[in-house]
Structure formats: C-alpha cells, structure tokens
Short mmCIF file of C-alpha atoms in Angstrom, two decimals:
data_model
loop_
_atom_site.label_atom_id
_atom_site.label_comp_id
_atom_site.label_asym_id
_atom_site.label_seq_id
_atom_site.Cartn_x
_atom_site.Cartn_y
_atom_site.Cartn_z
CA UNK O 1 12.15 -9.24 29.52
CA UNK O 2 9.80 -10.50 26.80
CA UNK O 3 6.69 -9.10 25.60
CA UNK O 4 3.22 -10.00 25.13
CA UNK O 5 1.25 -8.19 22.26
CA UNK O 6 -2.30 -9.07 20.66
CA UNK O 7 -2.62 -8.40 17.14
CA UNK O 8 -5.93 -7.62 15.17
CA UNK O 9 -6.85 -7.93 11.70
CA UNK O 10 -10.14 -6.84 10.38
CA UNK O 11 -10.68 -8.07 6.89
CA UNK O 12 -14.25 -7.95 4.88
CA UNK O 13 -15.39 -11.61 5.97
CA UNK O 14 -12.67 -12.06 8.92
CA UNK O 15 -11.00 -10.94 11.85
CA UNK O 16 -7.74 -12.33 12.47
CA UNK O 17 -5.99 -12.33 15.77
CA UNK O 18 -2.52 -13.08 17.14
CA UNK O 19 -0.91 -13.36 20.24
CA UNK O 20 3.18 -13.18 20.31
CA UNK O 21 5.56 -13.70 23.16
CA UNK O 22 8.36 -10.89 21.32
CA UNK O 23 8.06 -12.45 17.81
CA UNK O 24 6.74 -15.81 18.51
CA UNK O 25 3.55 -16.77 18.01
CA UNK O 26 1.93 -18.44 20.93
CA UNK O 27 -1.59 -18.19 19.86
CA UNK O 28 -3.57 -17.20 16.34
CA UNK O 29 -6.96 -17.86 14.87
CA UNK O 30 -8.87 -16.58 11.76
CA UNK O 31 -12.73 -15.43 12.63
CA UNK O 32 -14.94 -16.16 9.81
CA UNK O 33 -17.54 -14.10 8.74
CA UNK O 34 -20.62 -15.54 6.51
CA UNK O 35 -22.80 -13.35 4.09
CA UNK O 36 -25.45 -13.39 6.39
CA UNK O 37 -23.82 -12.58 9.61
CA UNK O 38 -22.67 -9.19 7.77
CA UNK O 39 -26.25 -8.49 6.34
CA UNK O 40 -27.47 -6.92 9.27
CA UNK O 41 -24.94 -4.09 9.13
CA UNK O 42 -25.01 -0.95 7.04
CA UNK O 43 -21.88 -0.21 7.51
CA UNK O 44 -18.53 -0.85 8.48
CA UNK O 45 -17.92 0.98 11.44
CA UNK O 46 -21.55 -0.75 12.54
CA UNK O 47 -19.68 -4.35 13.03
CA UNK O 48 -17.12 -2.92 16.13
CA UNK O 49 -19.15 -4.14 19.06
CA UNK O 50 -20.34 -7.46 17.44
CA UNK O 51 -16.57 -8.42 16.25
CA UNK O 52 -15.26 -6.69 19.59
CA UNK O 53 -17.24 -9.21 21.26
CA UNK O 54 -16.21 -12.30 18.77
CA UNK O 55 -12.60 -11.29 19.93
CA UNK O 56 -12.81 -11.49 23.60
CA UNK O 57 -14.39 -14.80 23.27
CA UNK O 58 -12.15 -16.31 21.29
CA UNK O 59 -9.67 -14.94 23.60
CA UNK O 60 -11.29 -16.33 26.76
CA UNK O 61 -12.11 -19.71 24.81
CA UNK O 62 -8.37 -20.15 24.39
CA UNK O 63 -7.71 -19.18 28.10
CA UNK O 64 -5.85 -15.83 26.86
CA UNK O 65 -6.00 -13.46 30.26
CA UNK O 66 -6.29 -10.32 29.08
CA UNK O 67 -3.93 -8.81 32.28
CA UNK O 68 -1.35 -10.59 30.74
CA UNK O 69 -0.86 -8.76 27.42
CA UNK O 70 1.67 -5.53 27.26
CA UNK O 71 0.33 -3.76 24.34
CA UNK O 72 -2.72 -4.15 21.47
CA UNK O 73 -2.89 -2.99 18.18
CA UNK O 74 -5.09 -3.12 14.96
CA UNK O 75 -4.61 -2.65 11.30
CA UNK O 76 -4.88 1.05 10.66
CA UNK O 77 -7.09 2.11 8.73
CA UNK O 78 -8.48 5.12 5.45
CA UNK O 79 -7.17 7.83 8.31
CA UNK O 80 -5.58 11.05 6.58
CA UNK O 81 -1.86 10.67 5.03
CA UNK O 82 0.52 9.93 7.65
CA UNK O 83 4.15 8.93 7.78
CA UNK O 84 5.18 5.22 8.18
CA UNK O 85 5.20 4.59 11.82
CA UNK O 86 3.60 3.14 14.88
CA UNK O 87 1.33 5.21 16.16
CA UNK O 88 0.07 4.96 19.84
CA UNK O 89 -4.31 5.41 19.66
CA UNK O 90 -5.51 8.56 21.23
CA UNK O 91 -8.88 10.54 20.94
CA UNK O 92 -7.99 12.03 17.01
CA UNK O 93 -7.21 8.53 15.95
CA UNK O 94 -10.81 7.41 17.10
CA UNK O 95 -12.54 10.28 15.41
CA UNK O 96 -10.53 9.56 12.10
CA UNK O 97 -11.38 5.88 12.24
CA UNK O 98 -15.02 6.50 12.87
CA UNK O 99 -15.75 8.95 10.66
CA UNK O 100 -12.93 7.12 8.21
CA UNK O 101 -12.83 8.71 4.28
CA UNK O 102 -13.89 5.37 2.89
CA UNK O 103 -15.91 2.44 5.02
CA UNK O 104 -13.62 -0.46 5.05
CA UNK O 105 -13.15 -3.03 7.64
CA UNK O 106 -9.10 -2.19 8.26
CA UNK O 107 -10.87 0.73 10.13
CA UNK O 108 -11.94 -1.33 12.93
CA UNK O 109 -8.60 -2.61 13.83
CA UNK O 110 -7.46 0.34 15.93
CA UNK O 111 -10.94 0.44 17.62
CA UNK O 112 -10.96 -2.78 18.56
CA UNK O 113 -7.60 -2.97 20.11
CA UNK O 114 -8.18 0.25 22.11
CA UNK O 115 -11.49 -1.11 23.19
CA UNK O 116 -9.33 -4.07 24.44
CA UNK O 117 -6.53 -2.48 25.24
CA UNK O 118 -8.72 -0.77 27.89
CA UNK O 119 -10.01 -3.62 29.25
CA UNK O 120 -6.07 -4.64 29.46
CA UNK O 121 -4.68 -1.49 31.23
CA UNK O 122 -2.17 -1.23 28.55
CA UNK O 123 -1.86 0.93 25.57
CA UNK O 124 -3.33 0.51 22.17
CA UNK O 125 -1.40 1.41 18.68
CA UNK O 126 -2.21 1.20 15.12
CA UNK O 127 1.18 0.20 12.45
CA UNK O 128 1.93 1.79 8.76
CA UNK O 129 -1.97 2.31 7.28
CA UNK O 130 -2.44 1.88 4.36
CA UNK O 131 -2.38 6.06 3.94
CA UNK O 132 1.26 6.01 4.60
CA UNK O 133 1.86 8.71 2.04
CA UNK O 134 5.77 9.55 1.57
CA UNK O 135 5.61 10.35 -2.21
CA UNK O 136 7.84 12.80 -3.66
CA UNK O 137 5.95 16.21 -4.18
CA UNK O 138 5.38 15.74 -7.81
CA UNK O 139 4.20 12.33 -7.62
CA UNK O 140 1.33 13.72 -6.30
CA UNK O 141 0.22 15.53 -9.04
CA UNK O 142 -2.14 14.87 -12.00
CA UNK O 143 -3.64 16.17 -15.17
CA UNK O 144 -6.47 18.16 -13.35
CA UNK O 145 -6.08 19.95 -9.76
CA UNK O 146 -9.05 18.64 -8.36
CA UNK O 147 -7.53 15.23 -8.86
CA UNK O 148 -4.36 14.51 -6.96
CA UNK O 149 -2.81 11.45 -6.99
CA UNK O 150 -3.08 9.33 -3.71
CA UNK O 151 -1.08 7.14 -1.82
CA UNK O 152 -2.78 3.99 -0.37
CA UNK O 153 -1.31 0.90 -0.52
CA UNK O 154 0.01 -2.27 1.51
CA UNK O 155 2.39 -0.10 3.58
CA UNK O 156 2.20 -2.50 6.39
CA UNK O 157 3.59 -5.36 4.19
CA UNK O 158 5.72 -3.85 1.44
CA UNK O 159 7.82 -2.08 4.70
CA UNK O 160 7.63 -5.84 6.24
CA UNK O 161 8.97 -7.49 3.39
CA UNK O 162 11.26 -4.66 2.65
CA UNK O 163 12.95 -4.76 6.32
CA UNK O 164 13.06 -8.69 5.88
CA UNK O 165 15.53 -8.72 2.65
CA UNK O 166 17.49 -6.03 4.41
CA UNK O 167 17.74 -8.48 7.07
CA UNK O 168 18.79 -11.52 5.27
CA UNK O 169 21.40 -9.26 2.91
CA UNK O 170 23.09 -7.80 6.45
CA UNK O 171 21.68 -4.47 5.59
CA UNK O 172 20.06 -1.28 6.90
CA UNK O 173 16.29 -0.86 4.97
CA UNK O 174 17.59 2.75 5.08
CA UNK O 175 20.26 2.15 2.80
CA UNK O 176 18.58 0.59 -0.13
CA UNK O 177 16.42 1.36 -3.40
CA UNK O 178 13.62 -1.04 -3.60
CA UNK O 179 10.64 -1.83 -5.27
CA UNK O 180 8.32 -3.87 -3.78
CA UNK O 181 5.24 -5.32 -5.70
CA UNK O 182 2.41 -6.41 -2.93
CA UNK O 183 0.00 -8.76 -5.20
CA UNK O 184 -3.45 -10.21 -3.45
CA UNK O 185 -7.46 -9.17 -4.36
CA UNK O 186 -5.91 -5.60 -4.90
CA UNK O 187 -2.14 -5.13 -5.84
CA UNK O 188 0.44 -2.12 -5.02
CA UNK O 189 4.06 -1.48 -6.28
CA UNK O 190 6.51 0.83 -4.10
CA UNK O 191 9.10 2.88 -4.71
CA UNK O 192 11.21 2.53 -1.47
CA UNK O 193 13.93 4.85 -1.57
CA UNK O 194 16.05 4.77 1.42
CA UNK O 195 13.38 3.79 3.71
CA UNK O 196 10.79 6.24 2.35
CA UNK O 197 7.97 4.98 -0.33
CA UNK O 198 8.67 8.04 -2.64
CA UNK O 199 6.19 6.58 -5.47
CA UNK O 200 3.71 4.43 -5.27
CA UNK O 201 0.26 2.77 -7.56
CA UNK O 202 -2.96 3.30 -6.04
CA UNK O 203 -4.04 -0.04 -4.81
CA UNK O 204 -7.42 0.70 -3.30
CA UNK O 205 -9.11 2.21 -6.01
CA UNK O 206 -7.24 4.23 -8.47
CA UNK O 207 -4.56 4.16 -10.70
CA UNK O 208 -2.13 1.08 -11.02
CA UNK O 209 -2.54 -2.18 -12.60
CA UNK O 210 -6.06 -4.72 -12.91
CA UNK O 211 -6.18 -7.33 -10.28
CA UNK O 212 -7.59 -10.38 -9.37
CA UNK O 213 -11.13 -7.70 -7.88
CA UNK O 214 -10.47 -4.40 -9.14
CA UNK O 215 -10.36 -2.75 -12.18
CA UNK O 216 -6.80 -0.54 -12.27
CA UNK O 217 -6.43 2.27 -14.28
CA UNK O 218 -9.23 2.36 -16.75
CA UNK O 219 -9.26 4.35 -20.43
CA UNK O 220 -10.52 8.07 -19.13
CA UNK O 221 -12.44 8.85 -21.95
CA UNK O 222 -14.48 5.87 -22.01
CA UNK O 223 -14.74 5.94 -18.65
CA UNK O 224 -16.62 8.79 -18.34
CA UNK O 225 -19.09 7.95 -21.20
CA UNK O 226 -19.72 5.15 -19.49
CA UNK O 227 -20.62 6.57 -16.29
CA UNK O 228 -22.45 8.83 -17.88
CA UNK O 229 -24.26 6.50 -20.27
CA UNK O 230 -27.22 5.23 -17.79
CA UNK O 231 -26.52 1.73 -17.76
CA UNK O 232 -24.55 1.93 -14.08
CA UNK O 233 -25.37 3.83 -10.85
CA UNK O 234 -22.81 5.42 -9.09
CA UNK O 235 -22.99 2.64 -6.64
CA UNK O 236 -22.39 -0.05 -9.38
CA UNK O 237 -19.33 1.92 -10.72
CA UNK O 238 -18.07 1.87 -7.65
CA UNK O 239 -18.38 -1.48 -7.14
CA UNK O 240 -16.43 -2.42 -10.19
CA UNK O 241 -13.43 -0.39 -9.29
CA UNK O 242 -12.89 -2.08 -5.83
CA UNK O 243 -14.90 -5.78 -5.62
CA UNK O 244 -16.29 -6.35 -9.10
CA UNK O 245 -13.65 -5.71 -11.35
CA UNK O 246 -10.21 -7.09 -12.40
CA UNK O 247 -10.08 -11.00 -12.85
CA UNK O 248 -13.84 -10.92 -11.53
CA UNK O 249 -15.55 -8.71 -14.66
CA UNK O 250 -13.26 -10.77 -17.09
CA UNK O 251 -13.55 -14.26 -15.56
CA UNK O 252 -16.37 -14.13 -12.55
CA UNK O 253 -14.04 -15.30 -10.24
CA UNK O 254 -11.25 -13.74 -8.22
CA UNK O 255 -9.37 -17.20 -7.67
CA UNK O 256 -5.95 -17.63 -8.94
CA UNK O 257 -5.97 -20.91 -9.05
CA UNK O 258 -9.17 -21.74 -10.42
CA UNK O 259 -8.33 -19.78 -13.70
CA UNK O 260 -4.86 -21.50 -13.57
CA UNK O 261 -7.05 -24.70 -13.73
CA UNK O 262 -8.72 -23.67 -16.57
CA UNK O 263 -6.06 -22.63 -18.29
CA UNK O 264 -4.87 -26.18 -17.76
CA UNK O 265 -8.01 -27.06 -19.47
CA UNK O 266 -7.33 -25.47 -22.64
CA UNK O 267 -8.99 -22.04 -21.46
CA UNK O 268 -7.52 -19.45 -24.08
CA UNK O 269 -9.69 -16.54 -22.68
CA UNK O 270 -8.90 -16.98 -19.13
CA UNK O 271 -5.04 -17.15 -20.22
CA UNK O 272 -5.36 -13.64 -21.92
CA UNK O 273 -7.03 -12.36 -19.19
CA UNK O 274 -4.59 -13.19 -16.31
CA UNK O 275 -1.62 -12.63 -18.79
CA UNK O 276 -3.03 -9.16 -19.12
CA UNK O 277 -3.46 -8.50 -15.38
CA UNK O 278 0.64 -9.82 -14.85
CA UNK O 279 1.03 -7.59 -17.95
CA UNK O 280 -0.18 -4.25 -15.62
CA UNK O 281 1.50 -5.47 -12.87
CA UNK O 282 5.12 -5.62 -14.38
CA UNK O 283 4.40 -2.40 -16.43
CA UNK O 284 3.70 -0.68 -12.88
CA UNK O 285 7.26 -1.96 -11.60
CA UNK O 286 8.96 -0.52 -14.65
CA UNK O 287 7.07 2.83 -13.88
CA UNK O 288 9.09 2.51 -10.35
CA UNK O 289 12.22 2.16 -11.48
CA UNK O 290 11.51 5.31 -13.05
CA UNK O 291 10.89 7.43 -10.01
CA UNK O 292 14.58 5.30 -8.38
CA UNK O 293 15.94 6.96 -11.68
CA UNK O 294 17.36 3.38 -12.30
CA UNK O 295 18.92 2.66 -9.25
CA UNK O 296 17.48 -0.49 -7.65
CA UNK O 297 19.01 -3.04 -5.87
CA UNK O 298 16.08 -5.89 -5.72
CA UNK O 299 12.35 -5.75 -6.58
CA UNK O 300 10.72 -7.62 -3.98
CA UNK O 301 6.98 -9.73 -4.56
CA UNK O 302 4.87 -10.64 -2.12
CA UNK O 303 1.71 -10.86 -1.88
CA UNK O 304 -1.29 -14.26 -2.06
CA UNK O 305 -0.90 -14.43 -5.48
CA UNK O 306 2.97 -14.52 -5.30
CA UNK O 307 2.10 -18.03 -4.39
CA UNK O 308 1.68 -18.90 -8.30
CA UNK O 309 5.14 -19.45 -9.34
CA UNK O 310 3.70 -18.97 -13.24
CA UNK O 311 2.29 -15.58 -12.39
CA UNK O 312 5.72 -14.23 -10.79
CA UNK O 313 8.02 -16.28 -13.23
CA UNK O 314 5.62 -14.31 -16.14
CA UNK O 315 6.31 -10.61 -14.70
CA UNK O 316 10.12 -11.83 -13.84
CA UNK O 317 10.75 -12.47 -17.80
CA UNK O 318 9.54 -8.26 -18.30
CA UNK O 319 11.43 -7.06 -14.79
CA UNK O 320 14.53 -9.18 -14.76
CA UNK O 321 17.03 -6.59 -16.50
CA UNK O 322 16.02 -3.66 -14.06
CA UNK O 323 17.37 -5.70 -10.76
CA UNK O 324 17.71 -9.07 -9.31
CA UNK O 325 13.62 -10.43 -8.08
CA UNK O 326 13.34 -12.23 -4.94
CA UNK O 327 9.35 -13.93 -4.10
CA UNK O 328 7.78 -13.17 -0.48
CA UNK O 329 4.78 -15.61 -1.15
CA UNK O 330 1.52 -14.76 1.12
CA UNK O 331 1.53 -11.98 3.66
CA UNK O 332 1.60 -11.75 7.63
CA UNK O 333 -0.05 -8.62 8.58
CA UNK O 334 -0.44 -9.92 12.11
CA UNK O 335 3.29 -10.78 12.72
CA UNK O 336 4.03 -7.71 10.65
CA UNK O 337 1.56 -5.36 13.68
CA UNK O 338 3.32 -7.33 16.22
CA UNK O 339 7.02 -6.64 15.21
CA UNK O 340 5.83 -2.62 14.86
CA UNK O 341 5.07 -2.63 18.63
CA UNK O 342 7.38 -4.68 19.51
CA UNK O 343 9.93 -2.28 18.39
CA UNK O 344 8.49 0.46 20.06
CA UNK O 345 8.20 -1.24 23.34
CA UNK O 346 12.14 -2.15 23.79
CA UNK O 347 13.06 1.17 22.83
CA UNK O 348 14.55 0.75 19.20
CA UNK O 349 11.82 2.62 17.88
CA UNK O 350 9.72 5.32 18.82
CA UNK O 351 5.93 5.41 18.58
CA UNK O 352 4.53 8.68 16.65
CA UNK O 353 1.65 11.02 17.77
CA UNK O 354 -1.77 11.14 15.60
CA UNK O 355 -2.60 14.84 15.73
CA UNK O 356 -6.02 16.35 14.68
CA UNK O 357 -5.12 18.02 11.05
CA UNK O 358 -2.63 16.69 8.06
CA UNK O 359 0.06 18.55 6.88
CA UNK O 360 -1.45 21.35 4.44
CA UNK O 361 0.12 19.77 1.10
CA UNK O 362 -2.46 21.76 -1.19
CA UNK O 363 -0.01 22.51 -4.09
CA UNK O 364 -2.40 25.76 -5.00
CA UNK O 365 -1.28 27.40 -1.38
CA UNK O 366 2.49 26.63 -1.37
CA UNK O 367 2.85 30.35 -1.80
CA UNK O 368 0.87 31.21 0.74
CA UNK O 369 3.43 31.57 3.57
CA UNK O 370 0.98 32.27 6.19
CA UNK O 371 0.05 28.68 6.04
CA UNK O 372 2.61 26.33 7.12
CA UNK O 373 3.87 23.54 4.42
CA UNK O 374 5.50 20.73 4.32
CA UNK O 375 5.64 20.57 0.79
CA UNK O 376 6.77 24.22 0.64
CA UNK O 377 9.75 23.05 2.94
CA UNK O 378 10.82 20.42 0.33
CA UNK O 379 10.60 22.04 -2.56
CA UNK O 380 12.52 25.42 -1.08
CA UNK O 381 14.93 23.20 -0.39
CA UNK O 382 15.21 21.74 -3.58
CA UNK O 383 16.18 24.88 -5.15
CA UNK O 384 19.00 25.01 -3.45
CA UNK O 385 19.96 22.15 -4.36
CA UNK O 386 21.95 22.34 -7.57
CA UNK O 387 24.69 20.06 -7.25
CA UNK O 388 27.86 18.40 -9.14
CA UNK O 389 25.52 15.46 -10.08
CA UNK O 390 22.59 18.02 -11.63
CA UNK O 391 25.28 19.76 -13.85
CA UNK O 392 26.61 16.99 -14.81
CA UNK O 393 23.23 15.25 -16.00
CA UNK O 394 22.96 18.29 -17.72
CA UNK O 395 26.24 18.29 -19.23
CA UNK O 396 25.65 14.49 -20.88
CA UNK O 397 22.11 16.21 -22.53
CA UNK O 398 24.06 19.00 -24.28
CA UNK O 399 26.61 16.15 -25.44
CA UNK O 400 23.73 14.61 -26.22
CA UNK O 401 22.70 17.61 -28.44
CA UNK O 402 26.00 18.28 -29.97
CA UNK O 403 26.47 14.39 -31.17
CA UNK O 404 22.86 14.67 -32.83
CA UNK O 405 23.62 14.57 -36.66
CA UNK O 406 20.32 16.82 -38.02
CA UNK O 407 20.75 17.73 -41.69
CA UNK O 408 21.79 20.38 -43.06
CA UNK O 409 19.22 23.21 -43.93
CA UNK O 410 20.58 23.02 -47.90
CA UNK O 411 19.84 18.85 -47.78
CA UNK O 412 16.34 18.93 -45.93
CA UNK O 413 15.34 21.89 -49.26
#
C-alpha cells in the first residue's frame, strides 16, 4: 500500500509545498511572496488564511484532490522544547503555534496542514521543530541564571542528513557520534550522540557562529554598551541579530555568491569577511567535538551555502583531523516532513503526543521534589554512575600529576 502525504513549508517570502506517493515526489511548487503582498500583515500568525488559501489553489490548479491525500503536515514551529519526533496536531499544538514565543513563519506550517488536513478527513502532524531540545543538562547552562542556553536549530535537517549517511554507511543513526553543521541565512552545528542532539549552537538568534543574516555570538560587554548607547531601538537590535546582521552588516548582502564574485574581483574586504564567518563556523564544530569528548565518526555539512565548494573546502582544512567530512549541499525540508510521516504511517515509527506544559527543567527547583523533573531524573542517575571508565579517566589525571616535573622548593628560592 503506498501513501499519499502533502508537505508544507512556510518560509518568510514563500510557502513551499510537496506532494509524495511514499518518498516520491509526484508534485512540488515554491509560492512566492513579494514585499508588498506581506505589507499588509502585522504579523506572522496574520498571513494563515491568505497563504491557506494560496495553498488550496495551487493544489486545485494542479488537479491535486484533496480526498486523495493520507496525511498533512507543516514545518513546526518556536513551540516549547520538545523531543525529536513526529508529532500528530491536536488542540495544545494550535495554542502553542498561535500564541508561538517568537513570530516566525515556520509557525504556520502546522496550522496550515491541520486546516487542510480537515478539509482532507485525515490527520495533520508537525516533524522535529526547530525546539527539538535534547542537550545534556549542563549544556544548558550559562554565566547568569536568568540566561539559559537554548536549543533551536535545523533539527528537521541535521536528523535528515544524519539518518541519510547512516543509510549509505549500512548503519543505525542510533549507533553513531556525529556532528552535523546545517549552513544557510542562519547556521547550526549538532552534537548527535547516538541519535540524541546532546549539544547544539543557537541558530536563531543566540550564541554560535556569524552567518550569511545574523550576527552570532557578539562581544558581551560591548554589546550591552551598545544597546544601551541610544543609537539603536530595541527593535533595530533585534533586527541585527536575526535579518540584518552577519554577511549583511559587513557586506549588505546575504548572497554567497555575489561576495564570491567579488572576491573574484580583487575584493580583499569581502574575502575577510566571509573567511571570518567560515572561521565561526569551523570553531563551532570543534566546540562539538568537545561535548562527543572526541569521539566522532563523520561531521556532516549541509546546508545552501554547502553549495560553495570554497566555503566547505575552507572549514574542511580547520575540521579535517577531528573526523572524516562528507558535503550534503542544499536542504529538503519538504522530503525531509514527508519521510517523518511516512514513517509513522507504516508503523516503523510512532507519532508523539504534544501535551499542554514542558518538562519543568528549571535547574533552581531540581531539589524541589514535589515538582516532577526530568532533569532531576538524569542527573540522580548520574550519580550513580561511577564506572570503570570514570576511574580510570581519573587515574590517567593523577599520572598526569605524578609525571609533572615542578621544581623543587630550594631551586624556585
């Protein structure tokens, strides 16, 4: 039996769509969205009936009956942390999307396909937002409480990408340490060990390497000065961390290959500048071999900018010694939703329930046992874990210690 599935991609000046028989595309189009189509709209979550609408047409146009599909699903979107999954659309999805923590277009993608999937008679799912948040508990943390680190990133492609290599090596995702390095107008590097993303950069808006439209990690101190100097409003700040920054404050453009052009023109400042940006980028994958102690077996880019064999051969030259680097040029988000549902609907997966509340991970109440924790269970567990291979790391530092040569108290008088 073979299965029809409509995929939807909301992007800030498209909408993508896809329709697959199982994994084969049998129908996909790109919805383009001008400057002045969007200016009407405040926000975000004001576009869903007027793309809703651009969707069904195009579907009807192309003679797609909606009766015929088995299942719909969107890009997820800024929900709260969740684990990597498929996760069908119910009532607390909605609300979440809605009333999303940051407007962005990716929340429209599970609205739209359960306004579709309606129409349909069939069910409706979202696939690995970009909240997936499996760190490890102290990746989470920063200098200051009120400031945790978060976890948004490409989840739906890095977990593509990673499941593809395990593929074409004959092995289980599961059973690998990865990093995977997704590079496009904002960039994230992973930390996949053994199917879980234990570490990851920020690649929305915090910390993690400059791209080609926002800004990366930034100097603190100088950071705050400057939003505290006048010149900016809080809006305009904002707007150079995610759209205005990166490649675009340096350069004025975001395109790749127009500074590659004028670097072929004898362009010396636009060569700095994107040097710098592969610069952060590799830096970032060293920081994830850190949290895979070492252990990796590939380190896997992907990404629209992977396209520019200079830019990956560049961060290759500073990666190269911490695993072999295989290049996943461009990214398929809607063959990437499809395969999600797809592997829910002939049973080799299972779809996962959106419920109303996150897990309490608030690291100031993990003693507060009348508050259930996930991050309470992890680290309890933890301590109980002092094994050969911890005693034996310790071991090699007191060898470490003894082997030291420090002078002798009578030599350093």
């Amino acid at each position: 039996m073979s299965y029809r599935i409509l995929a939807i991609n909301p992007g800030s000046t498209s909408t993508k769509i896809a329709v697959y028989e199982d994994d084969n595309p049998v129908f996909s189009t790109s919805l383009q969205h001008s400057i002045e189509e969007l200016a009407p709209f405040q926000k975000a979550s004001d576009q869903l009936d007027w793309r809703l609408n651009l969707v069904l047409k195009a579907l009807a146009d192309n003679n797609i009956d909606l009766h015929s599909l088995d299942a719909c699903v969107g890009r997820g979107g800024l929900i709260h942390p969740v684990e990597s999954g498929t996760y069908e659309v119910n009532s607390f999805l909605i609300r979440d999307l809605v009333n999303a923590q940051r407007q962005h277009a990716s929340n429209l993608g599970g609205l739209i396909a359960h306004e579709i999937a309606e129409r349909a008679g069939v069910k409706a799912y979202i696939a690995d937002p970009v909240t997936v948040d499996e760190l490890m508990p102290y990746a989470r943390i920063s200098g200051m409480p009120e400031l945790p680190r978060l976890s948004i990133l490409h989840a739906l492609n890095q977990k593509a990408i990673a499941r593809r290599y395990a593929k074409e090596i004959d092995m289980k995702y599961e059973d690998l340490n990865l990093i995977v390095c997704h590079m496009g107008g904002g960039t994230s590097v992973g930390a996949h060990r053994k199917g879980r993303i234990i570490d990851t950069t920020n690649g929305f808006n915090g910390v993690g390497p400059f791209t080609p439209e926002r800004a990366g990690t930034l100097p603190p101190g100088q950071l705050i000065d400057l939003c505290y100097s006048g010149k900016y409003t809080h809006e305009e700040m904002q707007r150079f961390m995610v759209g205005n920054g990166g490649l675009v404050a340096h350069l004025g453009t975001s395109s790749v290959p127009e500074i590659l052009d004028r670097i072929d023109h004898g362009d010396l400042h636009s060569m700095l500048i994107l040097r710098a940006m592969c610069y952060t980028t590799a830096k970032a994958i060293g920081e994830m071999a850190v949290a895979l102690k070492g252990h990796v077996d590939a380190i896997l880019i992907t990404g629209g900018v992977a396209h520019s064999k200079r830019l990956t051969d560049f961060i290759a030259e500073h990666v190269d010694y911490i695993a072999p680097i295989y290049v996943y040029p461009g990214e398929n988000e809607l063959e990437s939703l499809a395969l999600n549902v797809l592997a829910v609907l002939t049973g080799e997966r299972e779809a996962r329930e959106y419920t109303s509340e996150p897990d309490n991970n608030d690291p100031a109440q993990i003693n507060d046992t009348q508050k259930p924790s996930k991050l309470r269970d992890i680290l309890s567990e933890s301590l109980k874990a002092t094994n050969f291979a911890t005693k034996r790391h310790l071991t090699a530092i007191r060898r470490y210690w003894r082997n030291l040569r420090l002078p002798r108290r009578s030599d350093r008088d």
